[in-house]
Coordinates of C-alpha atoms in Angstrom, one line a residue:
M22 CA -42.5 -32.2 11.4
E23 CA -39.3 -31.7 9.4
F24 CA -39.5 -30.7 5.7
R25 CA -37.3 -32.8 3.3
L26 CA -36.8 -32.6 -0.4
S27 CA -35.8 -35.7 -2.4
D28 CA -32.6 -35.7 -4.4
K29 CA -34.6 -35.7 -7.6
S30 CA -36.4 -32.5 -6.7
L31 CA -33.7 -30.5 -4.9
L32 CA -31.0 -30.9 -7.6
P33 CA -33.1 -29.4 -10.5
V34 CA -34.3 -26.6 -8.2
L35 CA -30.7 -25.6 -7.2
T36 CA -29.5 -26.0 -10.8
A37 CA -32.3 -23.8 -12.1
L38 CA -31.7 -21.1 -9.5
L39 CA -28.0 -21.3 -10.1
L40 CA -28.5 -20.6 -13.9
L41 CA -30.9 -17.8 -13.2
G42 CA -28.5 -16.2 -10.7
S43 CA -25.6 -16.5 -13.2
G44 CA -27.7 -14.9 -15.8
L45 CA -28.5 -12.0 -13.6
S46 CA -24.9 -11.6 -12.6
L47 CA -23.8 -11.2 -16.2
A48 CA -26.7 -8.9 -17.2
V49 CA -27.0 -6.6 -14.1
G50 CA -24.4 -4.0 -13.2
A51 CA -23.3 -0.5 -13.8
M52 CA -23.7 -1.2 -17.4
H53 CA -27.1 -3.0 -17.9
I54 CA -27.0 -5.6 -20.7
T55 CA -30.2 -7.3 -22.0
W56 CA -30.4 -11.1 -22.0
Q57 CA -30.1 -11.3 -25.8
D58 CA -27.0 -9.1 -25.7
V59 CA -25.5 -11.3 -23.0
V60 CA -25.6 -14.4 -25.1
A61 CA -24.5 -12.4 -28.3
G62 CA -21.7 -10.7 -26.4
L63 CA -20.3 -14.0 -24.9
L64 CA -20.4 -15.6 -28.4
H65 CA -18.7 -12.6 -29.9
W66 CA -16.0 -12.7 -27.2
S67 CA -15.5 -16.5 -27.6
W68 CA -15.3 -16.4 -31.4
P69 CA -14.6 -12.9 -32.6
G70 CA -15.2 -12.4 -36.3
A71 CA -16.5 -16.0 -36.8
L72 CA -20.1 -15.0 -36.1
D73 CA -21.8 -12.0 -37.6
L74 CA -23.4 -10.6 -34.5
D75 CA -24.8 -7.2 -34.1
V76 CA -23.5 -6.5 -30.6
P77 CA -21.2 -3.6 -29.4
D78 CA -17.5 -4.6 -28.9
Q79 CA -17.7 -3.1 -25.3
Y80 CA -20.4 -5.6 -24.3
A81 CA -18.2 -8.5 -25.4
L82 CA -15.2 -7.0 -23.5
V83 CA -17.1 -6.4 -20.3
L84 CA -18.7 -9.8 -20.3
G85 CA -15.7 -11.8 -21.3
E86 CA -13.0 -10.0 -19.3
I87 CA -14.8 -8.7 -16.3
R88 CA -18.3 -10.2 -15.5
L89 CA -17.7 -13.8 -16.6
P90 CA -14.5 -14.4 -14.6
R91 CA -16.2 -12.6 -11.6
L92 CA -19.2 -14.8 -11.9
L93 CA -17.0 -18.0 -12.0
L94 CA -14.9 -16.8 -9.2
G95 CA -18.0 -16.1 -7.1
L96 CA -19.3 -19.6 -7.8
I97 CA -16.0 -21.1 -6.7
V98 CA -15.5 -19.0 -3.6
G99 CA -19.1 -19.5 -2.5
G100 CA -19.0 -23.2 -3.2
T101 CA -15.8 -23.6 -1.3
L102 CA -17.0 -21.7 1.8
G103 CA -20.3 -23.6 1.8
M104 CA -18.7 -27.0 1.4
C105 CA -15.9 -26.3 4.0
G106 CA -18.5 -25.0 6.5
A107 CA -20.5 -28.2 6.1
V108 CA -17.3 -30.3 6.6
L109 CA -16.1 -28.3 9.6
Q110 CA -19.5 -28.6 11.3
G111 CA -19.4 -32.3 10.7
M112 CA -15.9 -32.6 12.0
F113 CA -16.5 -30.5 15.1
R114 CA -20.0 -31.9 15.4
N115 CA -21.0 -28.3 16.1
P116 CA -23.5 -26.2 14.1
L117 CA -21.6 -23.0 14.9
A118 CA -18.4 -24.0 13.2
E119 CA -17.6 -21.8 10.1
P120 CA -14.3 -20.7 8.5
G121 CA -14.9 -17.0 9.3
I122 CA -16.2 -17.5 12.8
I123 CA -13.5 -19.8 14.1
G124 CA -10.6 -17.8 12.6
V125 CA -9.7 -20.0 9.6
S126 CA -10.2 -17.2 7.1
S127 CA -8.3 -14.7 9.3
G128 CA -5.4 -17.2 9.4
A129 CA -5.5 -17.4 5.6
A130 CA -5.5 -13.6 5.3
V131 CA -2.4 -13.4 7.5
G132 CA -0.6 -15.8 5.2
A133 CA -1.7 -13.9 2.1
G134 CA -0.8 -10.6 3.7
T135 CA 2.7 -11.9 4.4
V136 CA 3.3 -12.4 0.7
L137 CA 1.9 -9.0 -0.3
V138 CA 3.6 -6.9 2.4
F139 CA 7.0 -8.5 2.6
G140 CA 7.1 -9.2 -1.1
S141 CA 6.4 -5.5 -1.9
V142 CA 8.9 -4.4 0.7
L143 CA 11.6 -6.7 -0.7
A144 CA 10.8 -5.6 -4.3
G145 CA 11.0 -2.0 -3.2
T146 CA 14.3 -2.6 -1.3
L147 CA 15.9 -4.3 -4.2
G148 CA 14.5 -1.6 -6.5
A149 CA 17.1 0.8 -5.0
F150 CA 19.7 -1.1 -7.0
D151 CA 19.6 -0.4 -10.7
T152 CA 20.8 -3.8 -11.7
F153 CA 18.3 -5.9 -9.7
G154 CA 15.4 -3.5 -9.2
S155 CA 13.3 -4.1 -12.3
W156 CA 14.2 -7.8 -12.3
A157 CA 13.0 -8.3 -8.7
G158 CA 9.7 -6.5 -9.3
T159 CA 9.0 -8.6 -12.4
L160 CA 9.9 -11.8 -10.7
F161 CA 7.6 -11.0 -7.8
E162 CA 4.7 -10.3 -10.1
Q163 CA 5.2 -13.6 -11.9
V164 CA 5.3 -15.8 -8.8
Q165 CA 2.7 -13.9 -6.7
W166 CA -0.2 -15.9 -8.2
F167 CA 1.5 -19.0 -6.8
L168 CA 2.7 -17.7 -3.5
L169 CA -0.6 -16.1 -2.4
P170 CA -2.7 -19.3 -2.2
V171 CA 0.3 -21.3 -0.8
F172 CA 0.9 -19.0 2.1
A173 CA -2.8 -18.4 2.7
S174 CA -3.5 -22.2 2.8
A175 CA -0.6 -22.6 5.3
G176 CA -2.1 -19.9 7.5
A177 CA -5.6 -21.5 7.3
I178 CA -4.2 -24.9 8.2
L179 CA -2.4 -23.5 11.2
A180 CA -5.5 -21.6 12.3
T181 CA -7.7 -24.7 12.0
W182 CA -5.2 -26.8 13.9
L183 CA -5.0 -24.2 16.8
V184 CA -8.8 -24.0 17.1
Y185 CA -9.1 -27.8 17.1
V186 CA -6.4 -28.2 19.8
L187 CA -7.3 -25.2 21.9
G188 CA -11.0 -25.9 21.5
D189 CA -10.8 -29.3 23.3
R190 CA -10.7 -31.0 20.0
G191 CA -14.2 -29.8 19.1
R192 CA -16.0 -31.3 22.1
S193 CA -16.8 -28.0 23.8
V194 CA -18.8 -25.2 22.1
V195 CA -17.6 -22.6 24.5
M196 CA -13.9 -23.6 24.0
M197 CA -14.3 -23.7 20.3
L198 CA -15.7 -20.2 20.1
L199 CA -13.2 -18.9 22.6
A200 CA -10.4 -20.5 20.6
G201 CA -11.8 -19.0 17.4
I202 CA -11.9 -15.5 19.0
A203 CA -8.4 -15.8 20.3
V204 CA -7.1 -16.9 16.8
S205 CA -9.0 -14.1 15.1
A206 CA -7.7 -11.5 17.5
L207 CA -4.2 -12.7 17.0
A208 CA -4.6 -12.7 13.2
G209 CA -6.1 -9.1 13.5
A210 CA -3.1 -8.0 15.5
V211 CA -0.7 -9.4 12.9
L212 CA -2.7 -7.8 10.0
G213 CA -2.6 -4.5 11.9
M214 CA 1.2 -4.8 12.1
F215 CA 1.3 -5.6 8.4
A216 CA -0.8 -2.5 7.7
Y217 CA 1.6 -0.3 9.6
V218 CA 4.6 -1.3 7.5
A219 CA 2.8 -1.9 4.2
T220 CA 3.1 0.2 1.0
D221 CA 0.1 2.1 -0.3
T222 CA -0.7 -0.6 -2.8
A223 CA -0.4 -3.5 -0.3
L224 CA -2.4 -1.6 2.3
R225 CA -5.2 -1.0 -0.2
D226 CA -5.2 -4.7 -1.1
M227 CA -5.2 -5.7 2.6
T228 CA -8.1 -3.4 3.3
M229 CA -10.2 -5.0 0.5
W230 CA -9.3 -8.4 1.9
Q231 CA -10.6 -7.6 5.3
L232 CA -13.9 -6.4 3.8
G233 CA -14.2 -9.2 1.2
S234 CA -14.6 -8.5 -2.5
L235 CA -14.6 -10.2 -5.9
A236 CA -13.4 -7.2 -7.7
G237 CA -10.0 -8.6 -8.4
A238 CA -11.3 -11.5 -10.3
S239 CA -9.2 -12.7 -13.3
W240 CA -8.9 -15.7 -15.4
T241 CA -5.7 -16.7 -13.5
S242 CA -7.5 -16.6 -10.2
V243 CA -10.4 -18.6 -11.6
L244 CA -8.0 -21.3 -13.0
V245 CA -6.0 -21.6 -9.8
T246 CA -8.9 -21.6 -7.3
G247 CA -11.1 -23.7 -9.7
C248 CA -8.5 -26.6 -9.8
I249 CA -8.1 -26.5 -6.0
F250 CA -11.9 -26.5 -5.5
I251 CA -12.4 -29.4 -7.7
A252 CA -9.7 -31.5 -6.1
S253 CA -10.6 -30.6 -2.5
S254 CA -14.4 -31.2 -3.1
V255 CA -13.8 -34.6 -4.6
L256 CA -11.4 -35.7 -1.7
L257 CA -13.8 -34.4 0.9
W258 CA -16.8 -36.1 -0.7
L259 CA -15.0 -39.4 -0.7
R260 CA -14.8 -39.1 3.1
A261 CA -18.6 -38.3 3.4
G262 CA -19.3 -41.8 4.8
D263 CA -16.7 -41.4 7.5
L264 CA -18.1 -38.0 8.4
N265 CA -21.5 -39.5 8.7
A266 CA -20.1 -42.2 11.1
L267 CA -18.4 -39.4 13.1
L268 CA -21.7 -37.8 13.8
L269 CA -22.5 -40.8 15.9
G270 CA -19.5 -40.0 18.1
E271 CA -15.8 -40.7 18.0
S272 CA -16.0 -44.0 19.8
E273 CA -18.8 -45.2 17.6
A274 CA -16.9 -44.1 14.5
R275 CA -13.9 -46.1 15.7
H276 CA -16.0 -49.2 16.2
L277 CA -17.2 -48.8 12.6
G278 CA -13.6 -48.9 11.4
V279 CA -13.0 -45.1 10.9
D280 CA -9.5 -43.8 11.6
V281 CA -10.8 -40.7 13.5
H282 CA -7.5 -38.9 13.9
G283 CA -6.4 -39.6 10.3
L284 CA -9.9 -38.3 9.1
K285 CA -9.5 -35.1 11.1
R286 CA -6.0 -34.5 9.9
Q287 CA -7.1 -34.9 6.3
I288 CA -10.1 -32.5 6.8
I289 CA -7.9 -29.9 8.5
V290 CA -5.4 -29.9 5.6
L291 CA -8.0 -30.0 2.8
N292 CA -10.1 -27.4 4.5
G293 CA -7.1 -25.2 5.0
I294 CA -6.0 -25.5 1.4
A295 CA -9.4 -24.8 -0.1
V296 CA -10.2 -21.9 2.3
G297 CA -6.7 -20.4 1.9
A298 CA -6.9 -20.5 -1.9
V299 CA -10.3 -18.5 -2.0
V300 CA -9.3 -16.1 0.7
S301 CA -6.1 -15.2 -1.2
V302 CA -8.2 -13.9 -4.1
S303 CA -11.4 -12.7 -2.5
G304 CA -10.6 -11.8 1.1
I305 CA -12.5 -12.7 4.3
I306 CA -16.2 -13.4 3.3
G307 CA -18.0 -14.6 6.4
F308 CA -21.1 -16.5 7.3
V309 CA -21.6 -18.3 3.9
G310 CA -20.2 -21.5 5.5
L311 CA -22.6 -21.0 8.4
V312 CA -25.8 -20.3 6.7
V313 CA -25.6 -22.6 3.7
P314 CA -25.2 -26.0 5.4
H315 CA -28.1 -25.3 7.8
I316 CA -30.4 -24.6 4.9
V317 CA -29.3 -27.8 3.1
R318 CA -29.7 -29.8 6.2
L319 CA -33.3 -28.5 6.5
L320 CA -34.0 -29.4 2.9
R321 CA -32.1 -32.6 2.5
G322 CA -30.9 -33.8 5.8
P323 CA -27.5 -34.4 7.5
D324 CA -26.1 -37.1 5.1
H325 CA -22.8 -35.7 4.0
R326 CA -23.0 -37.5 0.7
F327 CA -25.6 -34.9 -0.3
L328 CA -24.7 -32.2 2.2
I329 CA -21.2 -31.5 0.7
P330 CA -22.2 -31.1 -3.0
Y331 CA -25.5 -29.2 -2.3
S332 CA -23.7 -26.9 0.1
A333 CA -21.3 -26.1 -2.7
L334 CA -24.1 -25.4 -5.1
L335 CA -26.1 -23.3 -2.7
G336 CA -23.0 -21.4 -1.5
G337 CA -22.1 -20.5 -5.0
L338 CA -25.7 -19.4 -5.6
L339 CA -25.8 -17.3 -2.4
L340 CA -22.5 -15.5 -3.0
T341 CA -23.2 -14.8 -6.7
V342 CA -26.6 -13.2 -5.8
A343 CA -25.0 -11.2 -3.0
D344 CA -22.2 -10.0 -5.2
T345 CA -24.8 -8.9 -7.9
I346 CA -26.6 -7.0 -5.4
A347 CA -23.5 -5.5 -3.8
R348 CA -22.3 -4.1 -7.1
S349 CA -25.7 -3.0 -8.4
V350 CA -27.4 -1.3 -5.4
F351 CA -24.9 1.6 -5.2
A352 CA -23.8 1.5 -8.8
P353 CA -21.4 2.8 -10.1
A354 CA -19.9 2.5 -6.6
E355 CA -19.5 -1.0 -5.2
L356 CA -20.3 -2.5 -1.8
P357 CA -17.8 -5.1 -0.7
V358 CA -19.7 -8.4 -0.7
G359 CA -18.3 -9.3 2.6
I360 CA -20.3 -6.6 4.3
L361 CA -23.5 -7.9 2.7
T362 CA -22.9 -11.5 3.8
A363 CA -22.2 -10.3 7.3
I364 CA -25.5 -8.3 7.4
I365 CA -27.3 -11.6 6.4
G366 CA -25.2 -14.0 8.4
A367 CA -24.7 -12.2 11.7
P368 CA -28.4 -12.3 12.8
F369 CA -28.5 -16.0 11.7
F370 CA -25.4 -16.6 14.0
L371 CA -27.2 -14.9 16.9
F372 CA -30.3 -17.0 16.3
L373 CA -28.2 -20.2 16.4
L374 CA -26.5 -19.0 19.6
W375 CA -29.9 -18.4 21.1
Q376 CA -30.9 -22.0 20.2
Q377 CA -27.7 -23.5 21.6
R378 CA -27.6 -21.3 24.8
R379 CA -28.7 -24.2 27.0
Q380 CA -26.1 -26.6 25.7
I381 CA -23.4 -23.9 25.9
V382 CA -24.2 -23.2 29.5

């Protein structure tokens, strides 16, 4: 017997858990802040001087400039990865599909690494000239926020397309996994070459990317990734009915009037843009897109009309809680959240492989 929750019961539960996890994320850390001070500090940061609140200025600064953007970025990144994992599994009709496993995140990291490494090298080269040096460095810093998600999205789209084509268009589990391994290995080699020629600053940023972290959260990154997340989630949700038809098989979906190839092209592009945007600011955070859709299917079923939004909610919740644990357990030091999600997700992936072993063979 399968356990199912109705929409009326699951949505309030997820919302309540999300609010609780968000509150813990704001309160817990190297500097512990009480719940009352969290509310007062956010009000003081939002309207300084307008409200007579007895709260230290440092609380308002930490909450408004560090923890709140990090919380929002965690919700966006986790929501994007959960949603994209659900959509990829629907497109490939394979429960093992996930942006990190099949190399999509690695492709995005290559695109973002291209901007950091070659941009810093170019800026350093031009810096040798007194006339253009400072101007080039300033220009690169101003356009970097735009170039990073663009190049990362291009890398993610290319990686998804390669896995789709090399993996027998998603019809074979073995070919899909082998294609993902090949793409990830190629991306790892390119990143290694980048690390060899990178400056110290770019090398440090690339190292954090490969581990996955939300430490670089800022209001700019929240705004850029938030807009991309909203747009991509709406467009993907509008194709939920076609994804449901695709679960029956490509021939059956065509008989129902679905443009299968057009649907897959749209998913590849939208998935690449969304994953590329979040990888450009958080790095490679794996297994969120693998674990979350399975949990939602167990609770609500395979209907993509509910699977997509609920995977986004649960993905944001999971990453927010994981990030809170990662920066609190070893405080004041910080454990990269990608390591923690791998510790949780890798055994789950092995369990799925064990379940799928007969189909794979």
